[in-house]
Short mmCIF file of C-alpha atoms in Angstrom, two decimals:
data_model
loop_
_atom_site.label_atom_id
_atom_site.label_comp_id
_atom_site.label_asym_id
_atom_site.label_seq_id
_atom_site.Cartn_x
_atom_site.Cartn_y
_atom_site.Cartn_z
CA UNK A 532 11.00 -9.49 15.44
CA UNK A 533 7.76 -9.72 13.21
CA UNK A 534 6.77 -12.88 12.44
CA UNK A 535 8.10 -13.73 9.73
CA UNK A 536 10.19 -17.23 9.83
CA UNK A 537 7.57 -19.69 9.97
CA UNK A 538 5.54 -19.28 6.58
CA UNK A 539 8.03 -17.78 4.40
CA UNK A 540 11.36 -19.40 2.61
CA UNK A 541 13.70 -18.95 5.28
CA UNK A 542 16.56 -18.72 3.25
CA UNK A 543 15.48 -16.04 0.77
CA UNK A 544 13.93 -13.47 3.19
CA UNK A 545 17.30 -14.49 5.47
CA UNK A 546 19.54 -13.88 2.35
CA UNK A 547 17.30 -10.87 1.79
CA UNK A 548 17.80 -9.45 5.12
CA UNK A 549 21.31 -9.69 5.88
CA UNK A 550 22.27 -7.33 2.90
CA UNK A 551 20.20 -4.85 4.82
CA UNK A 552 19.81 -5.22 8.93
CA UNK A 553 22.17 -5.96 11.81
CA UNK A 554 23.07 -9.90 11.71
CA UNK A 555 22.07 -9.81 15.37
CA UNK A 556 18.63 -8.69 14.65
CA UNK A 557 17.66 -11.87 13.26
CA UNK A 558 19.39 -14.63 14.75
CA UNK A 559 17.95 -14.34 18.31
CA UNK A 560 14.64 -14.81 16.38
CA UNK A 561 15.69 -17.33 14.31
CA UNK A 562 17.32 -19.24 17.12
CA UNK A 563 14.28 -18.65 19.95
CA UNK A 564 12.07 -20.55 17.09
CA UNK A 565 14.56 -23.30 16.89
CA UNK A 566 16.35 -22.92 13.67
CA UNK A 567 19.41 -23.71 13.03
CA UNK A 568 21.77 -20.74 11.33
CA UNK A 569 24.31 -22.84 9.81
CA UNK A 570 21.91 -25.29 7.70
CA UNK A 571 19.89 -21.96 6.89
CA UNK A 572 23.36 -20.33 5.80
CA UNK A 573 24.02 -23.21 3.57
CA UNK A 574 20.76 -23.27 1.67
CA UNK A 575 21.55 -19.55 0.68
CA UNK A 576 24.00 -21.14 -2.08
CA UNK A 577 21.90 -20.29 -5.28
CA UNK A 578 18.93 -18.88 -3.57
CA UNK A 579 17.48 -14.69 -3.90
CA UNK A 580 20.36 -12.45 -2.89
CA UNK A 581 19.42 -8.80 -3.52
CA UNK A 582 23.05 -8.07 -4.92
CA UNK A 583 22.92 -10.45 -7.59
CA UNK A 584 19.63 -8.61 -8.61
CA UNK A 585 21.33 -5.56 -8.63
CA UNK A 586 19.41 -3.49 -11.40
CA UNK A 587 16.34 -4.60 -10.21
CA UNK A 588 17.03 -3.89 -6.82
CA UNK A 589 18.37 -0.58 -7.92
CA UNK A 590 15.71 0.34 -9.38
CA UNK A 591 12.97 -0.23 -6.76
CA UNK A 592 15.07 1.70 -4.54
CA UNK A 593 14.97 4.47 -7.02
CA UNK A 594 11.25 4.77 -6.82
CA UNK A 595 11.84 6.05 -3.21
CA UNK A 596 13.31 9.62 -4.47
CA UNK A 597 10.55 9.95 -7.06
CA UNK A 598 8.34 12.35 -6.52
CA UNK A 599 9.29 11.91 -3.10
CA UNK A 600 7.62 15.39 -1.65
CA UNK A 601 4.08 14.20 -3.32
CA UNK A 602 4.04 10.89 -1.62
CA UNK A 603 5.18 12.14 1.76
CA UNK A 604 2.66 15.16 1.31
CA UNK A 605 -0.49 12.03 0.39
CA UNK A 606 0.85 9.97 2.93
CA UNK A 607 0.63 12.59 5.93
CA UNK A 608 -3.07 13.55 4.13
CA UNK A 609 -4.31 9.65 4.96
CA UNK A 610 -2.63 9.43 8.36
CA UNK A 611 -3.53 12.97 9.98
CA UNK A 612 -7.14 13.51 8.55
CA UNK A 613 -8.20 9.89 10.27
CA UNK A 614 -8.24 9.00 13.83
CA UNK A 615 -5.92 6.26 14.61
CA UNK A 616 -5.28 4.61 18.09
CA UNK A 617 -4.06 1.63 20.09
CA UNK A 618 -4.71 -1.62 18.79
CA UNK A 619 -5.52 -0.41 15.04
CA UNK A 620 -5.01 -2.74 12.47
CA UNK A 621 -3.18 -1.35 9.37
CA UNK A 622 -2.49 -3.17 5.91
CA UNK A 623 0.22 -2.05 3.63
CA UNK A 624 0.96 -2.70 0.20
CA UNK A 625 4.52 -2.87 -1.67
CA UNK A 626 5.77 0.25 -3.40
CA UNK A 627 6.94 3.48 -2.61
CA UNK A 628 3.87 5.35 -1.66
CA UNK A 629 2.59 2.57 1.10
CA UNK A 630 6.37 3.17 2.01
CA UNK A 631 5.90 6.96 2.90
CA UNK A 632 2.42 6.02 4.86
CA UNK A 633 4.64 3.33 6.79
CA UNK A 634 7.28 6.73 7.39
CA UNK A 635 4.52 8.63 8.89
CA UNK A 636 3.29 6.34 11.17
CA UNK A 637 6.35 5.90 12.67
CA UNK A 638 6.54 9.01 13.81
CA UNK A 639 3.45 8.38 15.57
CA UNK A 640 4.53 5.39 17.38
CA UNK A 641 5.89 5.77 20.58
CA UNK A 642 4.20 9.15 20.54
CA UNK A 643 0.18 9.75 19.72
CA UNK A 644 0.14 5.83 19.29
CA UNK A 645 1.86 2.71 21.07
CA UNK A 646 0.13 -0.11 19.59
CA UNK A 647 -0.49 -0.32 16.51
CA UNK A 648 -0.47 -3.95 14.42
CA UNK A 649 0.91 -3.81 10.91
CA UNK A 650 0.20 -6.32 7.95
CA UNK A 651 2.19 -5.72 4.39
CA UNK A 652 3.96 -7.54 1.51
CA UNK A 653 6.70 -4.23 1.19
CA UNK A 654 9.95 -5.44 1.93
CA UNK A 655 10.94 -1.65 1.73
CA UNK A 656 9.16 -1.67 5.13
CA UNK A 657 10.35 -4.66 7.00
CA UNK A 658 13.86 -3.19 5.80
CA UNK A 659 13.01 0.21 7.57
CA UNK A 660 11.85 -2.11 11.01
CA UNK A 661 14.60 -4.23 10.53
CA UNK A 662 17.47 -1.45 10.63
CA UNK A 663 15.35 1.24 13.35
CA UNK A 664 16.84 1.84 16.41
CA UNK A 665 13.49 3.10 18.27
CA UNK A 666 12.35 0.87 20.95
CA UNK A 667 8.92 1.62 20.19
CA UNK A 668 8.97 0.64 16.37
CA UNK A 669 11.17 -2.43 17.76
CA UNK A 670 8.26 -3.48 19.76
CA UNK A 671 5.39 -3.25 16.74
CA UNK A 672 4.06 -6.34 15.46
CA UNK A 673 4.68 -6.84 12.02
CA UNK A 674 3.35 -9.72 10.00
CA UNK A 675 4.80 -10.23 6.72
CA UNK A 676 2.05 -11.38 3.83
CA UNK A 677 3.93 -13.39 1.24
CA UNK A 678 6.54 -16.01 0.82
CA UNK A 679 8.04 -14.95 -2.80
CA UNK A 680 10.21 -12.19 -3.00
CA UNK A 681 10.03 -10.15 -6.09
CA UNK A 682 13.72 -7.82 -5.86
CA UNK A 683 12.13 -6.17 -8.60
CA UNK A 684 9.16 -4.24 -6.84
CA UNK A 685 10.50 -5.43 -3.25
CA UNK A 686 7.32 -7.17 -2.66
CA UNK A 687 6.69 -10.27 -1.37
CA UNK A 688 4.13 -12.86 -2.89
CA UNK A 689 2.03 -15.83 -3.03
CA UNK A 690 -1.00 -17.64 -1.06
CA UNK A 691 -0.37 -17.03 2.07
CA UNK A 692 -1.60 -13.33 1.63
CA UNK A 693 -5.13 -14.99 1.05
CA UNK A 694 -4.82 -17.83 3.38
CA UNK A 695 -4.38 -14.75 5.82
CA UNK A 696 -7.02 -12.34 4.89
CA UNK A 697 -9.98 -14.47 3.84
CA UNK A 698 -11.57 -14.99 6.02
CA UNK A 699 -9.22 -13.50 8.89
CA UNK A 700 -9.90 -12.46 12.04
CA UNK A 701 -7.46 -9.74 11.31
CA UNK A 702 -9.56 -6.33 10.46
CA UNK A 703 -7.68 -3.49 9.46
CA UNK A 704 -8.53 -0.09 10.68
CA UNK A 705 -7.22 0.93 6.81
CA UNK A 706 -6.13 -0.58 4.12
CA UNK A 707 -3.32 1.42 1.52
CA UNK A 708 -2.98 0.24 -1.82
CA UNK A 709 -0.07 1.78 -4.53
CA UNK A 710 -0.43 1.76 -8.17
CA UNK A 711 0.55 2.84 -11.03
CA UNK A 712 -1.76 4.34 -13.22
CA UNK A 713 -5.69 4.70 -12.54
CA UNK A 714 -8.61 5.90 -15.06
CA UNK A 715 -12.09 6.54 -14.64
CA UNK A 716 -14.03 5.23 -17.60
CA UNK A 717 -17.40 5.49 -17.95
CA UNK A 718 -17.78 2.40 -20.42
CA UNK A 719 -15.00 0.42 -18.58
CA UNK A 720 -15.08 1.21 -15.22
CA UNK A 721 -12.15 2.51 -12.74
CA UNK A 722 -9.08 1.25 -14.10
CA UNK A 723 -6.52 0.49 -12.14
CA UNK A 724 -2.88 -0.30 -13.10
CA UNK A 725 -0.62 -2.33 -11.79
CA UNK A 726 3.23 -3.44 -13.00
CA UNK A 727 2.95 -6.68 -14.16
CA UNK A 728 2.29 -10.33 -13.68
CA UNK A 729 -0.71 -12.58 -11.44
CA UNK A 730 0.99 -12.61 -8.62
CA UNK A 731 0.88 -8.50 -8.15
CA UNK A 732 -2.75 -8.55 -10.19
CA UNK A 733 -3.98 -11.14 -7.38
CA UNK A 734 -2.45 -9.46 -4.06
CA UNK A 735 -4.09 -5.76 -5.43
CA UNK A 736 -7.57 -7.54 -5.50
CA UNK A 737 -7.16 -8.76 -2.34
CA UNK A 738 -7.00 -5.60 -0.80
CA UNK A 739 -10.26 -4.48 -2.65
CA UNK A 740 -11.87 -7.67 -0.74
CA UNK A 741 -10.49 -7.75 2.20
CA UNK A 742 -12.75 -6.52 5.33
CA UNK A 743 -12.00 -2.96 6.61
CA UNK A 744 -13.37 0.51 7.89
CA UNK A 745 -10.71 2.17 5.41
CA UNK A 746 -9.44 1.86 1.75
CA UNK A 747 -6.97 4.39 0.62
CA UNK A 748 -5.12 4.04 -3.42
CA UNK A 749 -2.22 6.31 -3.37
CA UNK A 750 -1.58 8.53 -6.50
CA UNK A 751 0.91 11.06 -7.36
CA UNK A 752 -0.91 13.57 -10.00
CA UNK A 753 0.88 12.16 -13.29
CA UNK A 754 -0.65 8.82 -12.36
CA UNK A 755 -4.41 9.91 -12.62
CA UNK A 756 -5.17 9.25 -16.22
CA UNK A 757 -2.55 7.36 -16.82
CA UNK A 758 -3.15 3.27 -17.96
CA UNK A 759 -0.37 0.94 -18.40
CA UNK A 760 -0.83 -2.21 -20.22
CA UNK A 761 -1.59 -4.03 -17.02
CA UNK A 762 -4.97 -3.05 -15.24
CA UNK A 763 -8.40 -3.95 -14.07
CA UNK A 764 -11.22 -2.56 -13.15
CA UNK A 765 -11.85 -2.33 -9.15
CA UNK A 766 -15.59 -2.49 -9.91
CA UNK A 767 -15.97 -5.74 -11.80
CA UNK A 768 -13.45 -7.41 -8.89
CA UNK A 769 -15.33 -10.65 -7.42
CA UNK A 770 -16.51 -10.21 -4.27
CA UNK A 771 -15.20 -6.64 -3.65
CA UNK A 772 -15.98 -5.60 -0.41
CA UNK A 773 -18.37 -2.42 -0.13
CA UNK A 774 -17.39 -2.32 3.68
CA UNK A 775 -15.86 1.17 4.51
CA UNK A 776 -15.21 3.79 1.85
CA UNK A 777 -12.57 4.32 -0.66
CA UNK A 778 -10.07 7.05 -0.67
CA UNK A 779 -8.66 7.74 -3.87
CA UNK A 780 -6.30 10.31 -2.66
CA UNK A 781 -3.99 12.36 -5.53
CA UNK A 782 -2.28 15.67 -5.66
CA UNK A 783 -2.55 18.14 -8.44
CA UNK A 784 -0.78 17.35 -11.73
CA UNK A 785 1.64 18.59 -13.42
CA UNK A 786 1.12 21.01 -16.13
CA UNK A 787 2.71 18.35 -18.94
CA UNK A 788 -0.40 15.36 -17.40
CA UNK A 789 -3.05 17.89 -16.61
CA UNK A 790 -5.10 17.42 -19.79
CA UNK A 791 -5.25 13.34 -19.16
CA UNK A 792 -5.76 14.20 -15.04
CA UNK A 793 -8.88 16.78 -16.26
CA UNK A 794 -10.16 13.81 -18.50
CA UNK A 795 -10.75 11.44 -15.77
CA UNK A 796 -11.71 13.56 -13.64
CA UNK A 797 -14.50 14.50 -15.72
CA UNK A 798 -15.54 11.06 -16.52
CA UNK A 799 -15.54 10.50 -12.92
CA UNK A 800 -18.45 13.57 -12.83
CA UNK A 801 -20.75 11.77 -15.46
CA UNK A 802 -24.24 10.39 -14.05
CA UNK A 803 -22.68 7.09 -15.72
CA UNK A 804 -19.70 6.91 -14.13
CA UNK A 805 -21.62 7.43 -10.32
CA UNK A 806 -23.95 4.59 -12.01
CA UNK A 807 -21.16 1.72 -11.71
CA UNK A 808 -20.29 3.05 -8.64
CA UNK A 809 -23.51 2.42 -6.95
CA UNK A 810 -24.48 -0.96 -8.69
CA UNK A 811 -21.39 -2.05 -6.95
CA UNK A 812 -22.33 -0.88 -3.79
CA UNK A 813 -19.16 1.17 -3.27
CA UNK A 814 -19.16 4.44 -1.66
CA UNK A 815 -15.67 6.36 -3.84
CA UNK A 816 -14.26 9.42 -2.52
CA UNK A 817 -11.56 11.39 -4.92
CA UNK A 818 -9.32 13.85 -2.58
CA UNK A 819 -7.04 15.76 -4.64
CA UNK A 820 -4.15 18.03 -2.87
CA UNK A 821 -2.46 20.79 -3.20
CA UNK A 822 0.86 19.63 -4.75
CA UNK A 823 2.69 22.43 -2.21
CA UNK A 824 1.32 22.26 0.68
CA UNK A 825 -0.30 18.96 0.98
CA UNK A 826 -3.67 21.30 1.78
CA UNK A 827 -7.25 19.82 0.58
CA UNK A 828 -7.95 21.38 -2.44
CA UNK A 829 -11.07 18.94 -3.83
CA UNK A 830 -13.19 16.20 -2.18
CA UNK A 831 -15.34 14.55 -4.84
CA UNK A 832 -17.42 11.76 -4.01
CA UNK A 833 -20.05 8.97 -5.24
CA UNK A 834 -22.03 6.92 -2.24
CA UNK A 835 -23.61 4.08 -2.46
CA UNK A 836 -26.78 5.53 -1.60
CA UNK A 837 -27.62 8.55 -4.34
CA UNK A 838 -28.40 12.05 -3.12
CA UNK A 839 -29.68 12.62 -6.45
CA UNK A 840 -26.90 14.28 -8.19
CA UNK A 841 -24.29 12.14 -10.00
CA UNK A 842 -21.33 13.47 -8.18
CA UNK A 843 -20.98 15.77 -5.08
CA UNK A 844 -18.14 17.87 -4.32
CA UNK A 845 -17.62 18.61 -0.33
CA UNK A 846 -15.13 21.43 1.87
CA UNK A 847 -14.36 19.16 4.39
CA UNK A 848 -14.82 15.48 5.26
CA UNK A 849 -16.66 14.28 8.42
CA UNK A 850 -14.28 12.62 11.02
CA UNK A 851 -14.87 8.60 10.44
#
């Protein structure tokens, strides 16, 4: 089991679970770390069952099925075009997109890959875990970063994400971070959307902070261009960390969100744009697929340290 019990609200991430995994794959956890069923079945009276969230819950399931082929197609991209092997650290946000990344490496496990320790807030994940029947994904350590859950986005929340990761001595081969809009802005920055409310704002910073050799933000095409009324801008975060490069990795867009996809991409071109980029010390890579095939179609990139052009576009990327 991943270790999960001891931080969190035992009662709503056991209420949580048993709508969705095998009642025996929790209690000989629960009962090896001493806790007693009964009094944790009793405080479930009045606390977070999914079903009585049902259109919430609904509709984060939903989000699975949309524009399912794009995510899988990103999430294979960010998996197969790294190397990854035993003992690699890998942090996972909530959402949809993170989900697909979490689908891909499971296929690895067992396979090209037999350790591998996972760190996320997605409950869509722990779910997947919870119910697999492989002994190998039985057997991966999975720590769970929150102690809130939010049936709305299937995310868990709250400080012990930050108690974890700063400092930690956990360090993440890669980092993958969902969204839902982003924007390159010249005057503003690189905007990046979010759902809504400080817990979700605070847990997206933290994986611009937090130490690793990877960063990838997930985007479907119709997302690039696109702000929502929550955002920020990854550049002005305190104390973002400029250790290891980000990934923004997109397919093509549609033909209906091309024009707003064709605007930010040619704000992220402008000597101003690469300007930010470097005063924050960031080195920003844009990789934009082909929405069939999931083939590299366009690697744009900024570095930290200028080649004296604002923006340069490569082929291929060098092996990291």
């Amino acid at each position: 089991m991943p270790r999960i019990l001891k931080d969190v609200d035992h009662a709503d991430l056991l209420a949580a679970l048993l709508e969705t995994a095998p009642l025996d794959a929790i209690e000989a956890e629960l009962i090896s770390q001493g806790h007693d069923l009964d009094e944790l079945r009793a405080r479930l009276r009045g606390r977070i069952v999914i079903s009585q969230n049902e259109k919430a819950y609904e509709y984060a399931v939903r989000q699975e099925d949309v524009e399912k082929r794009e995510k899988t197609l990103i999430a294979k991209w960010v998996t197969n075009n790294f190397p990854f092997g035993d003992g690699d650290g890998i942090l996972l946000d909530a959402g949809s997109s993170c989900l697909a990344v979490w689908d891909e490496f499971s296929r690895k496990i067992g396979e090209d890959i037999t350790h591998l320790s996972f760190w996320t807030n997605n409950f869509q994940v722990l779910k997947r875990w919870a119910s697999s029947r492989e002994y190998a994904i039985r057997e991966t350590q999975l720590e769970i970063l929150g102690s809130v859950l939010d049936p709305s986005h299937q995310a868990f929340f709250g400080p012990i994400a930050r108690q974890a990761l700063t400092p930690s001595s956990f360090r993440p081969k890669a980092v993958y971070i969902g969204c839902s809009g982003v924007v390159f802005d010249p005057n503003e920055g690189i905007l990046f959307s979010y759902h809504a409310g400080d817990r979700e704002r605070d847990f997206k910073q933290l994986l611009f902070q937090c130490s690793c050799s990877l960063r990838f933000i997930l985007a479907t095409g119709k997302k690039v261009g696109a702000i929502g009324a929550h955002a920020f801008d990854i550049l002005s975060i305190r104390d973002v960390s400029s250790r290891g490069p980000i990934y923004l990795v997109t397919t093509e867009p549609e033909p209906e969100t091309r024009e707003q996809f064709e605007q930010s991409k040619a704000a992220f071109q402008k000597q101003e744009m690469a300007g930010r980029i470097r005063r924050a010390g960031l080195d920003f890579h844009w990789v934009i697929l082909d929405s069939e095939t999931g083939e590299q179609k366009e690697h744009l990139e900024v570095v930290a340290a200028p080649h004296g052009g604002a923006v340069t576009t490569q082929e291929s990327l060098a092996t990291v």
